[in-house]
Short mmCIF file of C-alpha atoms in Angstrom, two decimals:
data_model
loop_
_atom_site.label_atom_id
_atom_site.label_comp_id
_atom_site.label_asym_id
_atom_site.label_seq_id
_atom_site.Cartn_x
_atom_site.Cartn_y
_atom_site.Cartn_z
CA MET H 267 -3.16 -15.23 29.60
CA LEU H 268 -3.09 -14.05 26.01
CA ASP H 269 -2.30 -10.37 25.45
CA LEU H 270 -5.35 -9.85 23.22
CA PRO H 271 -4.88 -6.13 22.45
CA LEU H 272 -1.30 -6.81 21.35
CA ILE H 273 -2.37 -9.80 19.23
CA TRP H 274 -5.05 -7.75 17.49
CA ALA H 275 -2.67 -4.83 16.96
CA GLY H 276 -0.31 -7.29 15.28
CA LEU H 277 -3.05 -8.85 13.15
CA ILE H 278 -4.24 -5.47 11.89
CA ALA H 279 -0.67 -4.33 11.22
CA VAL H 280 0.03 -7.48 9.17
CA ALA H 281 -3.27 -7.13 7.27
CA VAL H 282 -2.45 -3.53 6.32
CA LEU H 283 1.07 -4.51 5.24
CA LEU H 284 -0.30 -7.34 3.08
CA TYR H 285 -2.84 -4.99 1.54
CA VAL H 286 -0.28 -2.30 0.74
CA THR H 287 2.18 -4.70 -0.87
CA LEU H 288 -0.28 -6.99 -2.68
CA ASP H 289 -2.86 -4.47 -3.83
CA GLY H 290 0.01 -2.04 -4.34
CA PHE H 291 1.32 -3.80 -7.43
CA ASP H 292 -2.06 -3.94 -9.18
CA LEU H 293 -2.66 -0.28 -8.32
CA GLY H 294 0.79 0.29 -9.79
CA ILE H 295 -0.25 -1.39 -13.02
CA GLY H 296 -3.17 1.05 -13.25
CA ILE H 297 -0.79 3.96 -12.65
CA LEU H 298 1.45 2.68 -15.47
CA PHE H 299 -1.49 1.99 -17.80
CA PRO H 300 -1.24 5.28 -19.74
CA PHE H 301 2.36 4.48 -20.72
CA ALA H 302 1.62 1.18 -22.46
CA ARG H 303 2.18 1.17 -26.21
CA SER H 304 -0.99 -0.55 -27.35
CA LYS H 305 -4.35 -2.01 -26.40
CA GLU H 306 -2.84 -5.49 -26.56
CA GLU H 307 -0.14 -4.58 -24.03
CA ARG H 308 -2.77 -3.17 -21.69
CA ASP H 309 -4.72 -6.42 -22.01
CA VAL H 310 -1.64 -8.37 -20.93
CA MET H 311 -0.98 -5.95 -18.06
CA MET H 312 -4.51 -6.46 -16.74
CA ASN H 313 -4.32 -10.21 -17.25
CA THR H 314 -1.27 -10.43 -14.99
CA VAL H 315 -3.41 -9.37 -12.02
CA ALA H 316 -6.87 -10.54 -13.09
CA PRO H 317 -6.78 -13.76 -11.01
CA VAL H 318 -5.57 -12.07 -7.81
CA TRP H 319 -6.68 -8.45 -7.61
CA ASP H 320 -10.00 -9.16 -5.87
CA GLY H 321 -8.27 -11.29 -3.26
CA ASN H 322 -5.63 -8.64 -2.69
CA GLU H 323 -8.30 -6.24 -1.46
CA THR H 324 -9.44 -8.76 1.17
CA TRP H 325 -6.69 -7.47 3.45
CA LEU H 326 -8.10 -3.94 3.36
CA VAL H 327 -11.40 -5.33 4.69
CA LEU H 328 -9.60 -7.18 7.47
CA GLY H 329 -7.54 -4.11 8.37
CA GLY H 330 -10.45 -1.65 8.37
CA GLY H 331 -13.00 -4.03 9.85
CA GLY H 332 -10.51 -5.21 12.46
CA LEU H 333 -9.83 -1.62 13.51
CA LEU H 334 -13.55 -0.99 13.99
CA ALA H 335 -14.15 -4.20 15.94
CA ALA H 336 -10.95 -4.47 17.97
CA PHE H 337 -10.14 -0.79 18.56
CA PRO H 338 -13.44 1.10 18.38
CA LEU H 339 -12.07 4.18 20.13
CA ALA H 340 -9.30 4.54 17.55
CA TYR H 341 -11.81 4.05 14.73
CA SER H 342 -14.14 6.70 16.19
CA VAL H 343 -11.29 9.23 16.28
CA LEU H 344 -9.50 8.45 13.02
CA MET H 345 -12.53 8.21 10.74
CA PRO H 346 -13.87 11.75 11.37
CA ALA H 347 -10.32 13.05 10.94
CA LEU H 348 -9.90 11.29 7.58
CA TYR H 349 -13.44 11.01 6.19
CA LEU H 350 -12.78 12.79 2.90
CA PRO H 351 -9.60 10.95 1.83
CA VAL H 352 -11.19 7.65 2.90
CA LEU H 353 -14.22 8.42 0.70
CA LEU H 354 -11.90 9.34 -2.16
CA MET H 355 -10.08 6.03 -1.71
CA LEU H 356 -13.33 4.07 -1.77
CA ALA H 357 -14.48 5.98 -4.86
CA GLY H 358 -11.21 5.14 -6.61
CA LEU H 359 -11.47 1.45 -5.66
CA ILE H 360 -15.05 1.26 -6.93
CA LEU H 361 -14.19 3.05 -10.17
CA ARG H 362 -11.18 0.82 -10.73
CA GLY H 363 -13.16 -2.35 -10.02
CA VAL H 364 -15.95 -1.43 -12.42
CA ALA H 365 -13.48 -0.39 -15.12
CA PHE H 366 -11.55 -3.64 -14.69
CA GLU H 367 -14.57 -5.77 -15.57
CA PHE H 368 -16.18 -3.49 -18.16
CA ARG H 369 -13.04 -2.82 -20.17
CA PHE H 370 -12.70 -6.41 -21.38
CA ARG H 371 -16.27 -6.34 -22.71
CA ALA H 372 -16.29 -2.85 -24.21
CA ARG H 373 -15.55 -1.96 -27.82
CA ASN H 374 -13.85 0.98 -29.48
CA ARG H 375 -14.72 4.22 -27.62
CA GLY H 376 -16.11 2.30 -24.66
CA ARG H 377 -12.83 0.45 -24.21
CA LYS H 378 -10.89 3.72 -24.37
CA PHE H 379 -13.19 5.24 -21.74
CA TRP H 380 -12.81 2.32 -19.34
CA THR H 381 -9.05 2.30 -19.90
CA GLN H 382 -8.96 5.91 -18.72
CA MET H 383 -11.23 5.11 -15.78
CA PHE H 384 -9.02 2.19 -14.71
CA ALA H 385 -5.94 4.39 -14.71
CA GLY H 386 -7.81 7.28 -13.07
CA GLY H 387 -9.29 5.07 -10.36
CA SER H 388 -5.88 3.57 -9.58
CA ILE H 389 -4.20 6.97 -9.36
CA LEU H 390 -7.02 8.40 -7.23
CA THR H 391 -6.82 5.45 -4.84
CA ALA H 392 -3.04 5.79 -4.48
CA ILE H 393 -3.25 9.55 -3.87
CA ALA H 394 -6.03 9.10 -1.31
CA GLN H 395 -4.03 6.45 0.54
CA GLY H 396 -1.06 8.79 0.59
CA LEU H 397 -3.20 11.57 2.05
CA ILE H 398 -4.51 9.16 4.71
CA LEU H 399 -0.99 8.07 5.61
CA GLY H 400 0.30 11.63 5.67
CA GLY H 401 -2.61 12.77 7.82
CA PHE H 402 -1.95 9.88 10.19
CA ILE H 403 1.77 10.64 10.49
CA GLN H 404 1.33 14.35 11.16
CA GLY H 405 -1.06 13.54 13.98
CA VAL H 406 -4.71 13.94 14.88
CA THR H 407 -6.10 16.55 17.28
CA VAL H 408 -7.81 14.75 20.17
CA GLU H 409 -9.75 16.17 23.12
CA ASP H 410 -11.60 13.98 25.62
CA SER H 411 -10.98 10.95 23.39
CA ARG H 412 -12.73 12.62 20.44
CA PHE H 413 -11.50 14.16 17.22
CA ALA H 414 -11.28 17.92 17.75
CA GLY H 415 -9.57 19.07 14.57
CA GLY H 416 -10.75 20.59 11.31
CA THR H 417 -12.26 19.02 8.22
CA PHE H 418 -9.16 19.57 6.10
CA ASP H 419 -6.40 18.99 8.64
CA TRP H 420 -5.24 16.08 6.46
CA LEU H 421 -4.54 18.38 3.48
CA THR H 422 -1.09 19.93 3.91
CA PRO H 423 2.08 20.18 1.82
CA TYR H 424 3.45 17.27 3.85
CA THR H 425 0.53 14.95 3.07
CA LEU H 426 0.76 15.86 -0.63
CA LEU H 427 4.46 14.90 -0.54
CA VAL H 428 3.57 11.56 1.07
CA ALA H 429 0.87 11.01 -1.58
CA ALA H 430 3.42 11.57 -4.34
CA GLY H 431 5.70 9.03 -2.66
CA ILE H 432 2.90 6.44 -2.49
CA VAL H 433 2.11 6.88 -6.19
CA ALA H 434 5.78 6.41 -7.08
CA GLY H 435 6.06 3.41 -4.73
CA TYR H 436 3.05 1.69 -6.26
CA ALA H 437 4.41 2.36 -9.74
CA LEU H 438 7.65 0.68 -8.63
CA LEU H 439 5.75 -2.39 -7.41
CA GLY H 440 3.69 -2.47 -10.62
CA GLY H 441 6.72 -2.20 -12.88
CA ALA H 442 8.61 -4.89 -10.96
CA TRP H 443 5.55 -7.18 -11.06
CA LEU H 444 5.35 -6.75 -14.84
CA MET H 445 9.03 -7.60 -15.18
CA MET H 446 8.26 -10.87 -13.41
CA LYS H 447 5.08 -11.67 -15.37
CA THR H 448 5.65 -10.49 -18.95
CA THR H 449 7.93 -11.10 -21.93
CA ASP H 450 9.40 -9.38 -24.98
CA ASN H 451 8.68 -5.68 -25.53
CA LEU H 452 6.42 -5.32 -22.51
CA HIS H 453 9.14 -6.77 -20.28
CA GLY H 454 11.54 -4.17 -21.69
CA ASP H 455 9.05 -1.37 -21.05
CA ALA H 456 8.50 -2.68 -17.51
CA LYS H 457 12.26 -2.56 -16.94
CA ARG H 458 12.32 1.12 -17.94
CA TRP H 459 9.29 1.95 -15.79
CA THR H 460 10.84 0.14 -12.83
CA LEU H 461 14.10 2.06 -13.07
CA LEU H 462 12.33 5.41 -13.43
CA SER H 463 10.04 4.61 -10.52
CA ALA H 464 13.01 3.54 -8.39
CA ALA H 465 14.66 6.92 -9.04
CA ALA H 466 11.45 8.75 -8.09
CA VAL H 467 11.03 6.62 -4.95
CA THR H 468 14.62 7.32 -3.89
CA ILE H 469 14.13 11.08 -4.14
CA LEU H 470 10.67 11.15 -2.58
CA LEU H 471 11.57 8.70 0.20
CA ALA H 472 14.49 10.88 1.21
CA ALA H 473 12.30 14.01 1.09
CA VAL H 474 9.50 12.39 3.13
CA SER H 475 11.94 10.99 5.69
CA LEU H 476 13.53 14.39 6.22
CA ALA H 477 10.19 16.22 6.32
CA THR H 478 8.80 13.71 8.82
CA LEU H 479 11.43 14.75 11.37
CA PHE H 480 9.92 18.24 11.34
CA VAL H 481 6.27 17.15 11.36
CA HIS H 482 6.16 16.14 15.01
CA PRO H 483 8.87 16.35 17.70
CA ARG H 484 7.98 12.90 19.07
CA ILE H 485 9.00 11.23 15.81
CA ALA H 486 12.28 13.10 15.73
CA ALA H 487 12.95 12.19 19.37
CA ARG H 488 12.12 8.52 18.74
CA TRP H 489 14.77 8.46 16.01
CA GLY H 490 17.34 10.30 18.12
CA PHE H 491 17.04 13.72 16.48
CA GLU H 492 16.51 17.04 18.21
CA VAL H 493 15.07 19.59 15.82
CA GLY H 494 16.08 23.17 16.53
CA PRO H 495 18.25 25.76 14.79
CA GLY H 496 20.25 22.71 13.73
CA LEU H 497 19.67 18.98 13.80
CA ALA H 498 21.31 17.35 16.81
CA VAL H 499 21.73 13.59 16.75
CA ASP H 500 21.61 11.17 19.67
CA TRP H 501 23.57 8.27 18.19
CA ALA H 502 22.70 5.94 21.05
CA ALA H 503 19.01 6.22 20.14
CA LEU H 504 19.55 6.26 16.37
CA ALA H 505 22.02 3.39 15.98
CA PRO H 506 19.61 0.50 16.75
CA LEU H 507 17.12 1.88 14.21
CA LEU H 508 19.58 2.29 11.35
CA LEU H 509 18.89 -1.26 10.16
CA ILE H 510 15.43 -0.11 9.02
CA PRO H 511 16.58 2.50 6.45
CA ALA H 512 19.47 0.19 5.56
CA LEU H 513 16.91 -2.44 4.54
CA GLY H 514 15.15 0.10 2.33
CA LEU H 515 18.41 1.17 0.68
CA ALA H 516 19.32 -2.47 0.11
CA GLY H 517 15.91 -3.00 -1.51
CA LEU H 518 16.39 -0.04 -3.85
CA ALA H 519 19.90 -1.21 -4.73
CA LEU H 520 18.54 -4.67 -5.49
CA VAL H 521 15.81 -3.20 -7.72
CA VAL H 522 18.24 -1.08 -9.72
CA ALA H 523 20.99 -3.67 -10.06
CA MET H 524 18.70 -6.54 -11.04
CA ALA H 525 16.46 -4.45 -13.30
CA ARG H 526 19.50 -3.33 -15.26
CA ARG H 527 20.42 -6.98 -15.75
CA GLY H 528 16.91 -7.72 -16.94
CA SER H 529 16.16 -10.03 -14.03
CA HIS H 530 12.59 -11.28 -13.88
CA ARG H 531 12.01 -11.83 -10.14
CA TRP H 532 14.58 -9.96 -8.06
CA PRO H 533 13.36 -6.41 -8.79
CA PHE H 534 10.00 -7.34 -7.27
CA VAL H 535 11.74 -8.76 -4.19
CA GLY H 536 13.67 -5.50 -3.85
CA ALA H 537 10.50 -3.42 -4.17
CA MET H 538 8.85 -5.48 -1.44
CA LEU H 539 11.85 -4.85 0.81
CA VAL H 540 11.48 -1.10 0.26
CA PHE H 541 7.86 -1.22 1.42
CA LEU H 542 8.73 -3.48 4.35
CA SER H 543 11.39 -1.00 5.44
CA GLY H 544 8.95 1.91 5.27
CA TYR H 545 6.38 -0.02 7.27
CA MET H 546 8.92 -0.95 9.93
CA GLY H 547 9.91 2.70 10.11
CA LEU H 548 6.30 3.66 10.81
CA ALA H 549 6.06 1.03 13.53
CA ALA H 550 9.26 2.30 15.15
CA SER H 551 7.92 5.86 15.03
CA PHE H 552 4.45 5.27 16.51
CA MET H 553 4.25 2.19 18.70
CA PRO H 554 2.50 1.83 21.05
CA THR H 555 0.17 4.65 19.94
CA ILE H 556 -2.63 3.82 17.52
CA VAL H 557 -3.95 7.39 17.20
CA PRO H 558 -0.88 9.62 16.91
CA TYR H 559 0.08 10.86 19.37
CA ASP H 560 -2.45 10.61 22.17
CA ILE H 561 -4.14 7.18 22.29
CA GLY H 562 -2.33 3.88 22.79
CA PHE H 563 -3.59 0.59 21.39
CA ARG H 564 -4.37 -0.78 24.85
CA GLU H 565 -6.45 2.26 25.73
CA ALA H 566 -8.36 2.00 22.44
CA ALA H 567 -8.99 -1.76 22.62
CA ALA H 568 -12.40 -3.39 22.98
CA PRO H 569 -13.08 -5.54 26.08
CA ASP H 570 -11.11 -8.78 26.31
CA ASN H 571 -14.22 -10.97 25.96
CA ALA H 572 -15.03 -9.35 22.61
CA LEU H 573 -11.42 -9.59 21.43
CA GLY H 574 -11.29 -13.25 22.45
CA LEU H 575 -14.48 -14.12 20.59
CA MET H 576 -13.27 -12.39 17.43
CA LEU H 577 -9.87 -14.05 17.72
CA ALA H 578 -11.51 -17.48 17.82
CA GLY H 579 -13.31 -16.75 14.54
CA THR H 580 -10.22 -15.23 12.99
CA ALA H 581 -8.11 -18.24 13.95
CA PHE H 582 -10.51 -20.38 11.90
CA ILE H 583 -10.92 -18.09 8.88
CA LEU H 584 -7.47 -16.54 8.49
CA PRO H 585 -5.60 -19.78 7.63
CA MET H 586 -8.23 -20.47 4.96
CA ILE H 587 -7.69 -17.03 3.44
CA LEU H 588 -3.92 -17.42 3.51
CA GLY H 589 -4.12 -20.91 2.04
CA TYR H 590 -6.46 -19.87 -0.76
CA THR H 591 -4.33 -16.82 -1.55
CA ALA H 592 -1.17 -18.92 -1.78
CA TRP H 593 -2.97 -21.48 -3.95
CA VAL H 594 -4.21 -18.84 -6.41
CA TYR H 595 -0.76 -17.32 -6.79
CA TRP H 596 0.67 -20.80 -7.34
CA VAL H 597 -1.93 -21.80 -9.94
CA PHE H 598 -1.46 -18.59 -11.93
CA ARG H 599 2.32 -18.46 -11.61
CA GLY H 600 4.53 -17.93 -14.64
CA LYS H 601 4.48 -15.56 -17.56
CA VAL H 602 1.38 -14.05 -19.15
CA THR H 603 1.24 -13.58 -22.93
CA PRO H 604 -1.56 -12.46 -25.28
CA GLU H 605 -2.26 -16.14 -26.05
CA THR H 606 -2.44 -17.29 -22.41
CA GLY H 607 -4.44 -14.47 -20.85
CA TYR H 608 -6.81 -14.97 -17.96
CA HIS H 609 -9.83 -13.48 -19.79
#
């Protein structure tokens, strides 16, 4: 027998990871937009993601829609807890999408306006996603399998710190992507942005990791820490998990070392490793709960017959999505210059 709840938990986890890493770099380009030197550089920056940015957001639909269909109990608890940041995220995505298309067709003041809206929408989306993640990590108040907290439980100093980390992380992905896709002066600017973002990510990642130990005792215990007057460490519990932060540190080291050499591809690989490490850290902290820290994924799952029917459809559609995505990235591989832009 197939373990359908586990399969669907894995599918949704992979969809969210793909969304964060793929849409992360084009959100990062929007975050870096205000620092470009000229209109022509901004055109090139947008052209590097023009063929793929719509497809990158497909994974958000699969992650959110999959949560609703496969784990309706989790959806019914998490959405009321995070309504406002989710609405802010959707508003940012809509604003960014509209600005993306309108900017190429606008003139003079209109182009300047849509440039600002593209950057603003990207930053708003990143901040909202950080608030959602922070609200998720610090936990949701649940009574009788229903959300029982307040409207603004998600807004705390901790969630704001996580939001700052997400903005810096997306800027790192965006800068590394531009190093891979651009040439000449813009490549040099991307190198500088990547190094600055890597420094910000290092500081904020350390701050978030430390603060997370104090957010909820279950996370600290999972990682072998006992929070009290001091910070006691259970090395037997911590040692097997040390490979996860080691992967993140290796990713940051790769970004810095290769960016300084002016490498075109390796900084992006390093940035992806940083995000993979963070995602693995979340999995190690929460599994098997899907609504921290009260509801497990098996408890929240839909009936097996529904999960099986959806899995049959997904098994047909998902390979097509993956194949098309890979094909698009292959077709539009290589450098983007003002003369070879997508638009």
